[in-house]
Amino acid sequence: MQIYTVQFQQKKWMEHVVMLLLTKCVLGMLPSVGCWEQWCYEHGVQISESLLSILRGQPYLWARLDRKPNKLAEKRFKNFLHSKQNSKEFFWNVEEDFKPVPECWIPAKEIEQLNGNPMPDENGHIPGWVPVEKNNKQYCWHSSVVNYEFEIALVLRHHSDDPGLLEISAVPLSDLLEQTLELIGTNINGNPYGLGSKKHPLHLLIPHGAFQIRNLPTLKHNDLLSWFEGCREGKIEGIVWHCSDGCLIKVHRHHLGLCWPIPDTYMNSKPVIINMNLNNYVYAFDAKCLFNHFSKIDNQKFGRLKDIILNV
């Protein structure tokens, strides 16, 4: 999910938003990696969320993978939540109650530990991460946007000299360390930005916080609703407030009873330029990879993201 961000400086405003919109985040982080939140109401694998961290001595892309309880434990947990005794503490047996995960899986940084075992959050899940390996079919769309040999990633962000222009470029993985990112594209979350096609899928990474809101409405339910419905800048999936104490508050269109995806997103109202000059690399790229396809349209400008056509 691509969520626009805004800076918040006062904690009292953060508490007001939590009370008003009834949404709060649970932080989930890897060691030495920038924070990003786990939505309280969401469940299961957050397949589009990614981060950059070091693995085997080099920068690596990691994908979100939450460890979930098995059927028996999940049933027991749901019965507890709906029982009249839910004021009591629920006890988990981490070694027996949860489905297995790959050996390379690691828990998120802020997860509570008990006797060396990561404990589930209030949703009954243990947020974590797995490295995106080149030949892993489950994360093939993640792996399509990184090249570990040349240590670069396909990134979408604002052009450095023109905030009204988007840019797709090959960014060194070292520049993305300590960051979390969002994967968007043809096969991710219904493809709200119209990228690529079934025959020629196209995916990109967006660093969290890359798009900031400049003219935010007042923090009232009706004003936020009107902003999302009637403002051109409001044609987005949601907003994340970054508070000065490190907390993050996310508001999704669904919280306000609004639809997503929508036909004409704000992201697709901006022109985009391709910056993909790969001449500095000694070896040739795979002919079928996205980096090679983008290099063929280097320096070309398109009216919007959905207008990009790769020379395949």
XYZ file of C-alpha atoms in Angstrom:
312
model
C 0.000 0.000 0.000
C 1.303 3.402 -0.862
C 0.350 5.863 1.870
C 1.185 9.556 1.824
C 2.780 11.011 4.929
C 2.666 14.176 7.005
C 4.785 15.286 9.946
C 3.217 15.745 13.402
C 5.063 17.609 16.144
C 2.747 17.381 19.163
C 1.719 14.215 20.928
C -1.651 15.679 21.975
C -2.584 15.866 18.296
C -1.598 12.228 17.878
C -3.865 11.217 20.763
C -6.681 13.278 19.246
C -6.387 11.435 15.943
C -6.382 8.056 17.694
C -9.554 8.975 19.586
C -11.247 10.536 16.578
C -10.535 7.879 13.972
C -10.107 4.872 16.256
C -6.914 3.697 14.612
C -3.547 3.061 16.185
C -0.390 1.397 14.993
C 1.790 -1.316 16.460
C 5.420 -0.762 15.574
C 7.321 -3.567 13.897
C 11.012 -3.091 13.141
C 14.157 -5.006 12.279
C 17.376 -4.160 14.101
C 18.829 -0.952 12.631
C 15.945 -0.586 10.202
C 13.531 2.347 10.013
C 10.152 1.781 11.628
C 6.883 1.017 9.932
C 3.572 0.072 11.453
C 1.392 -3.029 11.551
C -2.235 -2.109 11.185
C -4.280 -3.343 14.130
C -7.134 -4.561 11.984
C -5.059 -6.279 9.334
C -4.297 -9.970 9.346
C -1.987 -12.319 7.474
C 1.045 -11.736 5.297
C 1.764 -8.165 4.279
C 3.299 -9.198 0.984
C 3.772 -5.709 -0.493
C 5.793 -4.328 2.418
C 9.574 -4.506 2.163
C 12.743 -3.225 3.768
C 16.471 -3.005 3.129
C 18.894 -4.597 5.566
C 22.253 -6.359 5.497
C 22.373 -10.104 4.788
C 25.562 -12.075 4.193
C 27.530 -8.826 4.112
C 25.516 -7.058 1.394
C 22.318 -4.985 1.196
C 19.260 -7.193 0.817
C 15.566 -6.677 0.232
C 13.309 -8.296 2.844
C 9.589 -9.040 2.532
C 7.027 -8.897 5.331
C 5.890 -12.277 6.616
C 3.744 -12.568 9.731
C 3.819 -15.853 11.602
C 0.222 -16.942 12.204
C -1.334 -19.437 14.634
C -2.446 -22.856 13.471
C -6.160 -23.646 13.210
C -6.566 -25.022 16.729
C -4.752 -22.114 18.355
C -6.586 -19.562 16.214
C -9.944 -21.051 17.215
C -8.956 -20.972 20.870
C -7.823 -17.355 20.554
C -11.042 -16.257 18.809
C -13.140 -17.974 21.471
C -11.158 -16.097 24.100
C -11.742 -12.755 22.372
C -15.491 -13.328 22.213
C -15.839 -14.738 25.707
C -16.936 -12.783 28.758
C -13.620 -13.596 30.389
C -11.499 -11.752 27.835
C -10.274 -9.411 30.548
C -7.942 -12.225 31.586
C -4.626 -12.792 29.847
C -4.463 -15.235 26.954
C -1.551 -17.668 27.116
C 0.298 -18.714 23.976
C 2.575 -21.699 23.505
C 4.741 -20.282 20.738
C 6.458 -23.568 19.986
C 3.154 -25.438 19.439
C 0.529 -22.823 18.546
C 2.097 -21.306 15.426
C 2.623 -22.416 11.862
C 6.230 -23.015 10.811
C 8.148 -20.306 8.983
C 11.314 -20.482 6.855
C 14.593 -20.825 8.737
C 15.653 -17.418 7.392
C 12.608 -15.723 9.004
C 13.351 -13.198 11.733
C 10.869 -11.420 14.034
C 10.322 -7.675 13.901
C 12.463 -5.695 16.303
C 9.782 -4.409 18.683
C 8.130 -7.799 19.256
C 8.031 -8.777 22.924
C 10.269 -11.701 23.867
C 9.559 -14.352 26.490
C 12.212 -16.938 27.333
C 13.914 -16.172 24.033
C 10.739 -16.642 21.972
C 8.999 -13.782 20.109
C 5.449 -13.302 21.391
C 2.391 -12.504 19.250
C 0.772 -9.076 19.161
C -2.847 -8.320 20.085
C -3.987 -9.767 16.754
C -2.377 -13.125 17.481
C 0.341 -12.691 14.855
C 4.118 -12.405 15.120
C 5.274 -9.795 12.564
C 8.544 -10.646 10.871
C 10.612 -10.640 7.702
C 12.179 -13.008 5.171
C 14.960 -12.156 2.697
C 13.925 -11.919 -0.950
C 16.017 -14.482 -2.789
C 16.410 -14.260 -6.551
C 14.767 -17.615 -7.379
C 11.975 -17.555 -4.768
C 8.706 -17.821 -6.730
C 6.615 -16.560 -3.808
C 8.459 -13.237 -3.956
C 9.162 -13.099 -7.690
C 7.704 -9.586 -8.009
C 9.906 -8.361 -5.176
C 12.986 -9.886 -6.797
C 12.137 -8.285 -10.157
C 12.875 -4.813 -8.744
C 16.326 -5.575 -7.301
C 19.615 -6.681 -8.773
C 21.980 -8.069 -6.140
C 24.907 -8.396 -8.546
C 24.942 -4.654 -9.212
C 23.266 -3.823 -5.866
C 20.555 -1.562 -7.285
C 16.764 -1.272 -7.037
C 13.990 0.145 -9.234
C 12.599 3.099 -7.306
C 9.770 5.561 -7.918
C 9.994 8.956 -6.219
C 9.821 12.692 -6.906
C 12.352 14.156 -9.309
C 15.021 15.960 -7.292
C 14.734 19.180 -9.355
C 10.986 19.192 -10.009
C 8.522 18.155 -7.241
C 5.722 18.003 -9.821
C 7.539 15.297 -11.766
C 7.927 11.626 -10.829
C 11.083 9.701 -11.618
C 11.852 6.007 -12.052
C 15.535 5.277 -11.554
C 18.053 2.630 -10.509
C 19.027 3.482 -6.933
C 21.985 1.868 -5.112
C 20.772 -0.472 -2.379
C 23.225 1.208 -0.033
C 21.194 4.426 -0.380
C 18.071 2.599 0.819
C 19.504 1.013 3.957
C 17.587 1.717 7.169
C 14.406 2.234 5.138
C 11.157 0.391 4.605
C 9.562 0.455 1.187
C 6.338 -0.399 -0.579
C 6.083 -2.635 -3.640
C 3.530 -1.491 -6.222
C 2.714 -2.832 -9.659
C 0.784 -5.161 -11.887
C 0.327 -8.029 -9.448
C 0.172 -6.123 -6.160
C -3.051 -5.159 -4.352
C -5.202 -4.872 -7.473
C -2.710 -2.577 -9.252
C -4.464 0.738 -8.425
C -1.901 2.708 -10.472
C -2.384 0.710 -13.678
C 1.246 -0.332 -14.051
C 2.181 -2.798 -16.795
C 0.021 -5.644 -18.062
C -0.488 -9.355 -17.515
C 1.802 -10.079 -20.463
C 4.420 -7.537 -19.405
C 4.165 -7.026 -15.613
C 5.818 -3.968 -14.121
C 6.699 -3.374 -10.471
C 8.470 -0.615 -8.543
C 9.592 0.216 -5.011
C 8.540 3.392 -3.179
C 10.374 4.395 0.016
C 7.926 5.054 2.840
C 7.616 8.773 3.422
C 8.705 9.667 -0.122
C 5.436 11.509 -0.791
C 4.422 14.125 1.738
C 1.165 16.069 2.037
C 1.626 19.822 1.959
C -1.953 21.043 2.510
C -3.499 18.748 5.084
C -7.110 19.392 6.197
C -8.031 20.057 9.811
C -8.208 17.005 12.044
C -11.967 16.658 12.048
C -13.853 13.696 10.671
C -15.971 15.691 8.216
C -13.037 17.775 7.019
C -10.921 14.685 6.376
C -13.831 13.043 4.593
C -14.345 16.098 2.398
C -10.614 16.272 1.668
C -10.443 12.650 0.515
C -13.620 12.999 -1.563
C -13.274 16.463 -3.077
C -9.590 17.419 -3.149
C -7.313 16.412 -6.019
C -4.510 15.707 -3.559
C -6.940 13.541 -1.577
C -7.193 10.909 -4.309
C -4.791 8.682 -2.406
C -5.045 5.505 -0.345
C -4.407 7.083 3.035
C -2.248 9.215 5.312
C 0.407 8.385 7.892
C 1.127 10.891 10.661
C 4.759 10.786 11.848
C 4.777 11.966 15.460
C 7.756 13.509 17.202
C 7.892 10.640 19.726
C 8.274 8.076 16.944
C 4.682 6.881 16.850
C 2.933 6.459 13.517
C -0.796 6.890 12.932
C -2.362 5.645 9.727
C -5.734 6.627 8.275
C -6.991 4.600 5.327
C -9.886 5.564 3.091
C -11.709 2.477 4.407
C -11.679 3.980 7.917
C -13.867 6.760 6.559
C -16.145 4.454 4.581
C -14.540 5.410 1.262
C -13.622 3.079 -1.578
C -10.165 1.976 -2.650
C -8.910 1.550 -5.295
C -10.364 4.495 -7.206
C -10.274 5.186 -10.978
C -8.027 8.283 -11.038
C -5.405 8.402 -8.304
C -3.353 11.478 -7.454
C -0.211 9.478 -8.220
C -1.434 9.002 -11.793
C -2.029 12.714 -12.296
C 1.683 13.485 -12.462
C 4.090 13.039 -15.390
C 6.950 10.594 -14.934
C 10.429 10.481 -16.461
C 12.702 7.459 -16.836
C 16.279 7.854 -15.587
C 17.928 4.532 -16.389
C 21.355 5.036 -17.934
C 23.157 1.756 -17.272
C 26.281 2.481 -19.343
C 28.438 2.769 -16.227
C 27.974 -0.911 -15.418
C 30.690 -3.189 -16.762
C 28.536 -6.224 -17.463
C 25.331 -6.450 -19.456
C 22.001 -6.910 -17.714
C 19.716 -9.866 -18.372
C 17.748 -9.054 -21.517
C 14.458 -9.955 -19.828
C 14.929 -7.946 -16.625
C 13.095 -4.698 -15.888
C 16.342 -2.740 -15.617
C 17.192 -3.612 -19.216
C 13.682 -2.773 -20.442
C 13.771 0.616 -18.726
C 17.220 1.371 -20.133
C 15.687 1.207 -23.627
C 13.354 4.101 -22.768
C 15.904 6.085 -20.764
C 15.139 9.807 -20.557
C 11.636 9.351 -21.985
C 8.781 11.215 -20.339
C 5.229 9.910 -19.923
C 2.051 11.770 -19.000
C 1.306 9.382 -16.130
C 2.413 6.059 -14.679
C -0.188 3.987 -16.504
C 1.071 5.348 -19.844
C 4.482 3.689 -19.492
C 5.064 1.159 -22.247
C 8.188 -0.984 -22.082
C 10.036 -1.811 -25.278
C 9.854 -5.578 -24.786
